CSV table of C-alpha atoms in Angstrom, one decimal:
chain,number,residue,atom,x,y,z
H,1,MET,CA,0.0,0.0,0.0
H,2,LYS,CA,1.0,3.6,-0.5
H,3,ILE,CA,0.8,5.0,3.1
H,4,LEU,CA,1.4,8.4,4.5
H,5,ALA,CA,3.0,8.2,8.0
H,6,ALA,CA,2.2,11.2,10.3
H,7,MET,CA,5.5,11.9,12.0
H,8,SER,CA,5.5,14.1,15.1
H,9,GLY,CA,9.2,13.9,15.8
H,10,GLY,CA,8.7,11.5,18.6
H,11,VAL,CA,9.8,7.9,19.0
H,12,ASP,CA,6.3,6.3,18.6
H,13,SER,CA,5.6,7.8,15.2
H,14,SER,CA,9.2,7.1,14.2
H,15,VAL,CA,8.9,3.4,14.9
H,16,ALA,CA,5.4,3.3,13.3
H,17,ALA,CA,7.0,4.5,10.0
H,18,ALA,CA,9.8,2.0,10.4
H,19,GLU,CA,7.3,-0.9,10.9
H,20,LEU,CA,5.5,0.1,7.7
H,21,VAL,CA,8.9,0.2,5.8
H,22,ARG,CA,9.8,-3.2,7.2
H,23,ALA,CA,6.4,-4.6,6.0
H,24,GLY,CA,7.2,-3.5,2.4
H,25,HIS,CA,4.8,-0.6,2.0
H,26,ASP,CA,5.4,2.5,-0.1
H,27,VAL,CA,5.8,4.9,2.8
H,28,SER,CA,6.2,8.7,2.9
H,29,GLY,CA,6.6,10.8,6.1
H,30,VAL,CA,4.8,14.0,6.8
H,31,TYR,CA,4.9,16.5,9.7
H,32,MET,CA,1.7,18.4,10.4
H,33,LYS,CA,2.7,22.0,11.1
H,34,ASN,CA,-0.2,23.2,13.3
H,35,TRP,CA,1.3,25.7,15.6
H,36,ILE,CA,4.4,28.0,15.8
H,37,ASN,CA,3.6,29.7,19.1
H,38,GLU,CA,3.4,33.2,17.6
H,39,GLU,CA,1.6,34.4,20.8
H,40,ASN,CA,4.7,33.5,22.9
H,41,ILE,CA,2.7,31.2,25.3
H,42,ILE,CA,4.7,30.1,28.3
H,43,GLY,CA,6.0,26.6,27.7
H,44,HIS,CA,8.2,24.8,25.2
H,45,CYS,CA,6.8,24.6,21.7
H,46,PRO,CA,9.6,22.8,19.9
H,47,TRP,CA,8.1,22.5,16.4
H,48,GLU,CA,11.4,23.3,14.7
H,49,GLU,CA,13.2,20.6,16.7
H,50,ASP,CA,10.4,18.1,16.1
H,51,ILE,CA,10.6,18.7,12.3
H,52,THR,CA,14.3,18.2,12.4
H,53,ASP,CA,14.0,14.9,14.3
H,54,ALA,CA,11.2,13.7,12.1
H,55,GLU,CA,13.1,14.5,8.9
H,56,ALA,CA,16.2,12.8,10.3
H,57,VAL,CA,14.3,9.6,11.0
H,58,ALA,CA,12.8,9.7,7.5
H,59,GLN,CA,16.3,10.0,6.0
H,60,GLN,CA,17.4,7.0,8.2
H,61,LEU,CA,14.5,5.0,6.9
H,62,GLY,CA,15.1,6.1,3.3
H,63,ILE,CA,11.6,7.5,2.8
H,64,PRO,CA,10.4,10.9,1.4
H,65,PHE,CA,9.5,13.5,3.9
H,66,ARG,CA,7.7,16.8,3.8
H,67,VAL,CA,6.0,19.4,6.0
H,68,VAL,CA,2.4,20.3,5.5
H,69,ASN,CA,1.2,23.7,6.8
H,70,LEU,CA,-2.2,23.2,8.5
H,71,MET,CA,-2.1,26.1,10.9
H,72,THR,CA,-5.2,27.8,9.6
H,73,GLU,CA,-7.3,24.6,9.7
H,74,TYR,CA,-6.0,23.8,13.2
H,75,ARG,CA,-7.1,27.1,14.6
H,76,GLU,CA,-10.5,26.7,13.0
H,77,LYS,CA,-11.2,23.1,13.9
H,78,VAL,CA,-9.3,22.5,17.1
H,79,VAL,CA,-8.3,25.8,18.8
H,80,LYS,CA,-11.7,27.4,18.3
H,81,TYR,CA,-13.4,24.3,19.6
H,82,LEU,CA,-11.1,24.3,22.6
H,83,LEU,CA,-11.6,27.9,23.5
H,84,GLU,CA,-15.3,28.0,22.9
H,85,GLY,CA,-15.7,25.0,25.1
H,86,TYR,CA,-13.9,26.3,28.1
H,87,GLN,CA,-15.6,29.7,27.7
H,88,ALA,CA,-18.9,27.9,27.9
H,89,GLY,CA,-17.9,26.3,31.1
H,90,ILE,CA,-17.4,22.7,29.8
H,91,THR,CA,-14.3,20.6,29.4
H,92,PRO,CA,-13.4,19.9,25.8
H,93,ASN,CA,-10.7,17.4,24.6
H,94,PRO,CA,-8.5,18.9,21.8
H,95,ASP,CA,-6.6,15.6,21.3
H,96,VAL,CA,-9.7,13.7,20.3
H,97,MET,CA,-10.8,16.4,17.9
H,98,CYS,CA,-7.3,16.7,16.5
H,99,ASN,CA,-7.4,13.1,15.5
H,100,ARG,CA,-10.9,13.3,13.9
H,101,GLU,CA,-10.7,16.7,12.3
H,102,MET,CA,-7.0,17.0,11.5
H,103,LYS,CA,-5.0,13.8,11.1
H,104,PHE,CA,-7.8,11.7,9.7
H,105,GLY,CA,-9.7,14.7,8.3
H,106,VAL,CA,-7.8,17.6,6.8
H,107,LEU,CA,-4.5,15.6,6.4
H,108,TRP,CA,-6.4,12.7,4.8
H,109,ASP,CA,-8.0,15.0,2.3
H,110,TRP,CA,-4.5,16.2,1.3
H,111,ALA,CA,-3.2,12.6,1.3
H,112,GLN,CA,-5.9,11.5,-1.1
H,113,GLU,CA,-5.0,14.2,-3.5
H,114,GLN,CA,-1.4,12.9,-3.4
H,115,GLY,CA,-2.5,9.3,-4.2
H,116,PHE,CA,-2.1,7.8,-0.7
H,117,GLU,CA,-4.3,4.8,0.3
H,118,ALA,CA,-4.0,5.1,4.0
H,119,ILE,CA,-2.7,7.2,6.9
H,120,ALA,CA,-0.6,5.7,9.7
H,121,THR,CA,0.0,7.2,13.2
H,122,GLY,CA,2.0,6.3,16.3
H,123,HIS,CA,-1.1,5.6,18.4
H,124,TYR,CA,-1.1,2.6,20.8
H,125,ALA,CA,-4.1,1.0,19.2
H,126,ARG,CA,-4.7,-2.1,17.1
H,127,LYS,CA,-6.5,-2.1,13.8
H,128,ALA,CA,-8.5,-5.2,12.8
H,129,PHE,CA,-11.0,-6.3,10.2
H,130,SER,CA,-13.5,-9.1,10.3
H,131,VAL,CA,-13.9,-11.7,7.5
H,132,PRO,CA,-17.5,-12.3,6.5
H,133,GLY,CA,-18.7,-15.5,8.2
H,134,SER,CA,-16.0,-15.4,10.9
H,135,GLN,CA,-16.4,-14.2,14.5
H,136,PHE,CA,-12.7,-13.5,15.0
H,137,PRO,CA,-11.1,-10.3,14.1
H,138,VAL,CA,-7.9,-10.3,12.0
H,139,PHE,CA,-5.2,-8.0,13.3
H,140,ASN,CA,-3.3,-7.1,10.2
H,141,SER,CA,-2.0,-4.0,8.5
H,142,GLU,CA,-3.5,-5.1,5.2
H,143,PRO,CA,-6.8,-3.4,4.1
H,144,GLY,CA,-9.0,-6.4,4.1
H,145,THR,CA,-11.7,-6.8,1.4
H,146,GLU,CA,-14.4,-4.4,0.3
H,147,ASP,CA,-17.0,-6.1,2.5
H,148,SER,CA,-14.7,-6.4,5.6
H,149,GLU,CA,-15.8,-4.6,8.7
H,150,HIS,CA,-12.9,-2.5,10.1
H,151,ALA,CA,-12.5,-2.0,13.8
H,152,ILE,CA,-10.2,-0.5,16.4
H,153,TYR,CA,-9.1,-2.5,19.5
H,154,ARG,CA,-7.2,-1.4,22.6
H,155,GLY,CA,-3.4,-1.4,22.3
H,156,ALA,CA,-1.5,-4.4,23.6
H,157,ASP,CA,0.2,-2.2,26.3
H,158,PRO,CA,-2.5,-1.4,28.9
H,159,ASN,CA,-0.3,1.5,30.3
H,160,LYS,CA,-0.1,3.2,26.9
H,161,ASP,CA,-3.4,2.4,25.2
H,162,GLN,CA,-4.6,5.5,23.3
H,163,THR,CA,-7.9,4.3,21.8
H,164,TYR,CA,-9.7,6.8,24.0
H,165,PHE,CA,-8.4,9.6,21.7
H,166,LEU,CA,-9.8,7.8,18.7
H,167,ALA,CA,-13.3,7.5,20.0
H,168,MET,CA,-14.9,10.1,17.7
H,169,MET,CA,-13.5,8.7,14.5
H,170,GLN,CA,-15.9,8.0,11.7
H,171,PRO,CA,-16.2,4.5,10.0
H,172,GLN,CA,-14.6,5.8,6.8
H,173,GLN,CA,-11.7,7.1,8.8
H,174,VAL,CA,-11.2,3.8,10.6
H,175,ARG,CA,-11.0,2.1,7.2
H,176,ILE,CA,-8.0,4.1,6.0
H,177,ALA,CA,-6.3,4.3,9.4
H,178,GLN,CA,-3.2,2.3,10.2
H,179,PHE,CA,-1.7,1.8,13.7
H,180,PRO,CA,1.6,-0.1,13.2
H,181,ILE,CA,2.8,-0.1,16.8
H,182,GLY,CA,-0.4,-1.1,18.6
H,183,HIS,CA,0.9,-4.7,19.2
H,184,LEU,CA,4.0,-3.5,21.0
H,185,LEU,CA,4.8,-2.7,24.6
H,186,LYS,CA,6.5,0.6,25.2
H,187,PRO,CA,9.8,-1.0,26.3
H,188,GLU,CA,9.7,-3.1,23.1
H,189,LEU,CA,9.2,-0.1,21.0
H,190,ARG,CA,12.1,1.8,22.6
H,191,GLU,CA,14.3,-1.3,21.9
H,192,ARG,CA,13.3,-1.4,18.3
H,193,ALA,CA,14.1,2.3,17.9
H,194,ARG,CA,17.6,1.6,19.4
H,195,GLU,CA,18.2,-1.4,17.2
H,196,LEU,CA,17.4,0.8,14.2
H,197,GLY,CA,19.6,3.6,15.5
H,198,LEU,CA,16.8,6.1,15.2
H,199,LYS,CA,17.6,9.6,16.3
H,200,THR,CA,14.4,9.7,18.5
H,201,ALA,CA,15.1,6.4,20.3
H,202,GLU,CA,15.8,8.1,23.7
H,203,LYS,CA,13.5,11.2,23.1
H,204,LYS,CA,11.1,11.8,26.0
H,205,ASP,CA,7.3,11.6,25.3
H,206,SER,CA,5.4,14.8,24.8
H,207,GLN,CA,2.8,15.6,27.4
H,208,GLY,CA,1.4,18.8,25.9
H,209,ILE,CA,-1.6,19.7,23.8
H,210,CYS,CA,-2.0,17.7,20.5
H,211,PHE,CA,0.9,18.7,18.1
H,212,ILE,CA,1.7,21.9,20.1
H,213,GLY,CA,4.4,20.5,22.4
H,214,GLN,CA,5.1,21.0,26.1
H,215,VAL,CA,2.4,23.8,26.6
H,216,LYS,CA,0.3,23.5,29.7
H,217,MET,CA,-3.5,23.9,29.1
H,218,GLU,CA,-3.7,26.6,31.8
H,219,ASP,CA,-1.0,28.7,30.1
H,220,PHE,CA,-2.7,28.2,26.7
H,221,LEU,CA,-6.1,29.3,28.0
H,222,ARG,CA,-4.8,32.3,29.9
H,223,THR,CA,-3.3,33.6,26.7
H,224,PHE,CA,-6.6,33.8,24.9
H,225,VAL,CA,-9.3,34.0,27.6
H,226,PRO,CA,-9.0,36.8,30.2
H,227,ASP,CA,-9.1,36.0,33.9
H,228,GLN,CA,-12.6,36.4,35.5
H,229,PRO,CA,-12.0,36.2,39.2
H,230,GLY,CA,-14.8,35.1,41.5
H,231,PRO,CA,-15.5,33.4,44.8
H,232,ILE,CA,-14.7,29.9,45.8
H,233,VAL,CA,-17.4,28.6,48.0
H,234,ASN,CA,-18.3,25.4,49.9
H,235,LEU,CA,-21.6,23.5,49.6
H,236,GLU,CA,-23.1,25.7,52.2
H,237,GLY,CA,-22.1,28.9,50.3
H,238,LYS,CA,-19.3,30.0,52.6
H,239,VAL,CA,-16.6,31.9,50.8
H,240,LEU,CA,-13.2,30.1,51.1
H,241,GLY,CA,-11.1,31.9,48.6
H,242,GLU,CA,-11.0,33.4,45.1
H,243,HIS,CA,-10.6,31.7,41.7
H,244,ARG,CA,-9.0,33.3,38.6
H,245,GLY,CA,-11.7,32.2,36.2
H,246,LEU,CA,-14.0,29.2,36.0
H,247,HIS,CA,-12.5,28.1,32.7
H,248,LEU,CA,-9.2,27.3,34.4
H,249,TYR,CA,-10.8,24.6,36.6
H,250,THR,CA,-12.4,21.2,35.9
H,251,LEU,CA,-14.7,19.0,38.0
H,252,GLY,CA,-12.8,16.6,40.2
H,253,GLN,CA,-9.7,18.8,40.4
H,254,ARG,CA,-7.9,18.4,43.7
H,255,LYS,CA,-4.9,20.7,43.2
H,256,GLY,CA,-4.4,24.2,42.0
H,257,HIS,CA,-7.5,25.8,43.4
H,258,GLY,CA,-5.6,27.3,46.4
H,259,VAL,CA,-8.0,26.2,49.2
H,260,ALA,CA,-6.3,24.3,52.0
H,261,SER,CA,-8.2,21.5,53.7
H,262,PRO,CA,-8.6,21.6,57.5
H,263,ILE,CA,-8.8,17.8,57.6
H,264,HIS,CA,-5.6,15.7,57.5
H,265,LYS,CA,-5.2,13.7,54.2
H,266,GLN,CA,-8.6,14.8,52.9
H,267,ALA,CA,-8.5,17.5,50.1
H,268,TYR,CA,-11.0,19.9,48.8
H,269,VAL,CA,-12.1,19.0,45.4
H,270,VAL,CA,-14.0,21.0,42.7
H,271,VAL,CA,-17.6,19.7,42.5
H,272,ALA,CA,-19.4,22.4,40.6
H,273,LYS,CA,-19.0,25.6,38.5
H,274,ARG,CA,-21.8,28.1,38.6
H,275,PRO,CA,-21.5,30.5,35.6
H,276,GLN,CA,-24.5,32.6,36.7
H,277,THR,CA,-22.8,33.7,39.9
H,278,ASN,CA,-19.2,33.0,38.8
H,279,GLU,CA,-18.8,30.7,41.8
H,280,LEU,CA,-16.4,27.7,42.0
H,281,VAL,CA,-17.8,25.1,44.4
H,282,VAL,CA,-15.5,22.8,46.4
H,283,ALA,CA,-16.1,20.1,49.0
H,284,ILE,CA,-14.1,17.7,51.1
H,285,GLU,CA,-13.6,14.6,49.0
H,286,ASN,CA,-14.9,11.3,50.4
H,287,ALA,CA,-17.0,8.3,49.1
H,288,ASP,CA,-20.3,10.2,49.3
H,289,THR,CA,-19.3,13.8,48.5
H,290,PRO,CA,-22.4,15.5,47.0
H,291,LEU,CA,-22.1,16.5,43.3
H,292,LEU,CA,-18.9,14.5,42.9
H,293,TRP,CA,-20.3,11.0,42.2
H,294,ALA,CA,-22.9,10.0,39.6
H,295,ARG,CA,-24.3,6.9,37.8
H,296,LYS,CA,-26.5,8.6,35.2
H,297,ALA,CA,-25.7,11.0,32.4
H,298,THR,CA,-26.9,12.1,29.0
H,299,LEU,CA,-24.7,12.0,25.9
H,300,HIS,CA,-24.8,14.0,22.7
H,301,SER,CA,-22.9,13.9,19.4
H,302,ILE,CA,-22.8,10.1,19.4
H,303,SER,CA,-20.2,8.9,16.9
H,304,SER,CA,-19.6,5.3,15.9
H,305,THR,CA,-16.4,3.8,14.6
H,306,GLY,CA,-18.4,1.0,12.9
H,307,LEU,CA,-22.1,0.0,13.0
H,308,PRO,CA,-24.5,2.7,14.3
H,309,LEU,CA,-25.1,2.8,18.1
H,310,ASN,CA,-28.9,2.9,17.8
H,311,GLU,CA,-30.0,0.1,20.1
H,312,LYS,CA,-30.1,-0.3,23.9
H,313,ARG,CA,-27.1,-2.4,25.0
H,314,LEU,CA,-24.6,-3.1,27.7
H,315,LEU,CA,-21.1,-1.8,27.1
H,316,GLN,CA,-18.1,-0.3,28.9
H,317,ALA,CA,-17.9,3.5,29.0
H,318,GLN,CA,-14.6,5.4,29.7
H,319,PRO,CA,-15.2,9.0,30.9
H,320,ARG,CA,-11.7,10.3,30.5
H,321,TYR,CA,-8.2,9.2,29.6
H,322,ARG,CA,-6.3,7.3,32.4
H,323,CYS,CA,-9.7,6.2,33.9
H,324,PRO,CA,-11.1,2.7,33.8
H,325,ALA,CA,-14.0,2.0,31.6
H,326,GLY,CA,-17.1,1.1,33.7
H,327,ASP,CA,-19.9,-1.3,32.9
H,328,ALA,CA,-23.0,0.7,31.7
H,329,THR,CA,-26.3,0.5,30.0
H,330,PHE,CA,-26.6,2.6,26.8
H,331,ARG,CA,-30.1,3.8,25.8
H,332,PRO,CA,-30.4,5.8,22.6
H,333,LEU,CA,-32.7,8.8,22.7
H,334,GLY,CA,-32.5,9.8,19.0
H,335,ASP,CA,-31.0,12.8,17.3
H,336,GLY,CA,-27.5,11.7,18.3
H,337,ARG,CA,-28.2,11.6,22.0
H,338,ALA,CA,-28.4,8.7,24.5
H,339,GLU,CA,-28.7,8.0,28.2
H,340,LEU,CA,-25.9,6.3,30.0
H,341,GLU,CA,-26.4,4.5,33.3
H,342,TYR,CA,-23.3,3.1,35.0
H,343,LYS,CA,-23.4,0.0,37.2
H,344,GLU,CA,-21.3,1.7,39.8
H,345,PRO,CA,-21.0,5.4,40.7
H,346,GLN,CA,-18.4,7.3,38.7
H,347,ARG,CA,-16.2,10.2,40.0
H,348,ALA,CA,-16.5,13.7,38.4
H,349,LEU,CA,-18.4,13.0,35.2
H,350,THR,CA,-18.0,16.3,33.4
H,351,PRO,CA,-20.0,18.0,30.7
H,352,GLY,CA,-18.0,18.5,27.5
H,353,GLN,CA,-15.7,15.6,28.1
H,354,ILE,CA,-15.5,12.7,25.7
H,355,CYS,CA,-16.9,9.4,26.7
H,356,ALA,CA,-15.3,6.5,24.8
H,357,LEU,CA,-17.6,3.4,24.4
H,358,TYR,CA,-16.3,-0.1,24.2
H,359,ASP,CA,-17.3,-3.7,23.9
H,360,GLY,CA,-14.5,-5.4,25.8
H,361,GLU,CA,-11.3,-4.5,23.9
H,362,ARG,CA,-13.2,-3.2,20.9
H,363,LEU,CA,-13.8,0.6,20.5
H,364,LEU,CA,-17.4,1.1,19.5
H,365,GLY,CA,-17.3,4.9,19.3
H,366,GLY,CA,-17.7,7.9,21.5
H,367,ALA,CA,-19.9,10.8,22.6
H,368,VAL,CA,-19.8,14.0,24.6
H,369,PHE,CA,-21.2,14.2,28.1
H,370,GLU,CA,-24.1,16.6,28.1
H,371,THR,CA,-25.8,16.6,31.5
H,372,ILE,CA,-24.9,14.7,34.7
H,373,GLN,CA,-27.6,13.3,37.0
H,374,HIS,CA,-26.2,13.2,40.6
H,375,ALA,CA,-27.7,10.9,43.2
């Protein structure tokens, strides 16, 4: 296949490209230039260094490499979504939208024009297709047949699995997606990079916003959204301090709000944001803290990676990255909405956050939390 490998300058995408070359595909590397930090946001935005590293790896692998400028599209499809979400008092996820709108959206449109058949990324996820008449998925980098059903499964490394960030992908995007490193554990991947002598073999993983680098979300937001100070109150309405703006906090947050707890080893946690009064509500965290735990929620913008999610069913729902997926009942309401009822109470379900939906290891799709029904 003629495959375009999205190379961020990190070790994961470097090894992903190497795996494709080893498999005999016609591979080209590309760096998505999304951000150059013209606003001088606090934090390291090493796009020039990343491009240099990605190009060096491409040269080592003997594949063509180019940089594609997508800054305008990134601002429109990801940055705008991010800022509007936080300003509306919800918690968006730019990494999820970057995958759907940019890597497998805008970049794929460009790739098709160049004659590519698929796009590969360095996500820890496994791609599979089902053969008609067989109940077992085939984990393979080949495209399958025209009538094959394509699916995404959790990566083999449970500590690095990144399928959560792929939850809003469309079926046609899943079909052209390749995840060459999903079968590897992180230590195995590092070892392969060393064996190949790749420049990025020892490079640290990025923890910043999608394709922006080591930029903290708070610093990013404060550059574009002015502070709007207001009171921090407890559940009884007593003022405990002052916040800098509701958009800088998220439900379930234990640190960074500046309110010290009078109880040893029990912290104050953010349980609500009240835009009408500009109040940030905190409470001492325990197993029955009001407004912190919930079993029921409504979802909107339901997106399926395969067959439509239009019937009541049991599934596993993951409310955020680095959080276990809990057993839940999914009840469609129509118009892209559904009711989700967890078997066990969940901590800090948050409007605006992405909820990834699974059937065991298989990613079914995702949705956005709309309202939370507290006990």
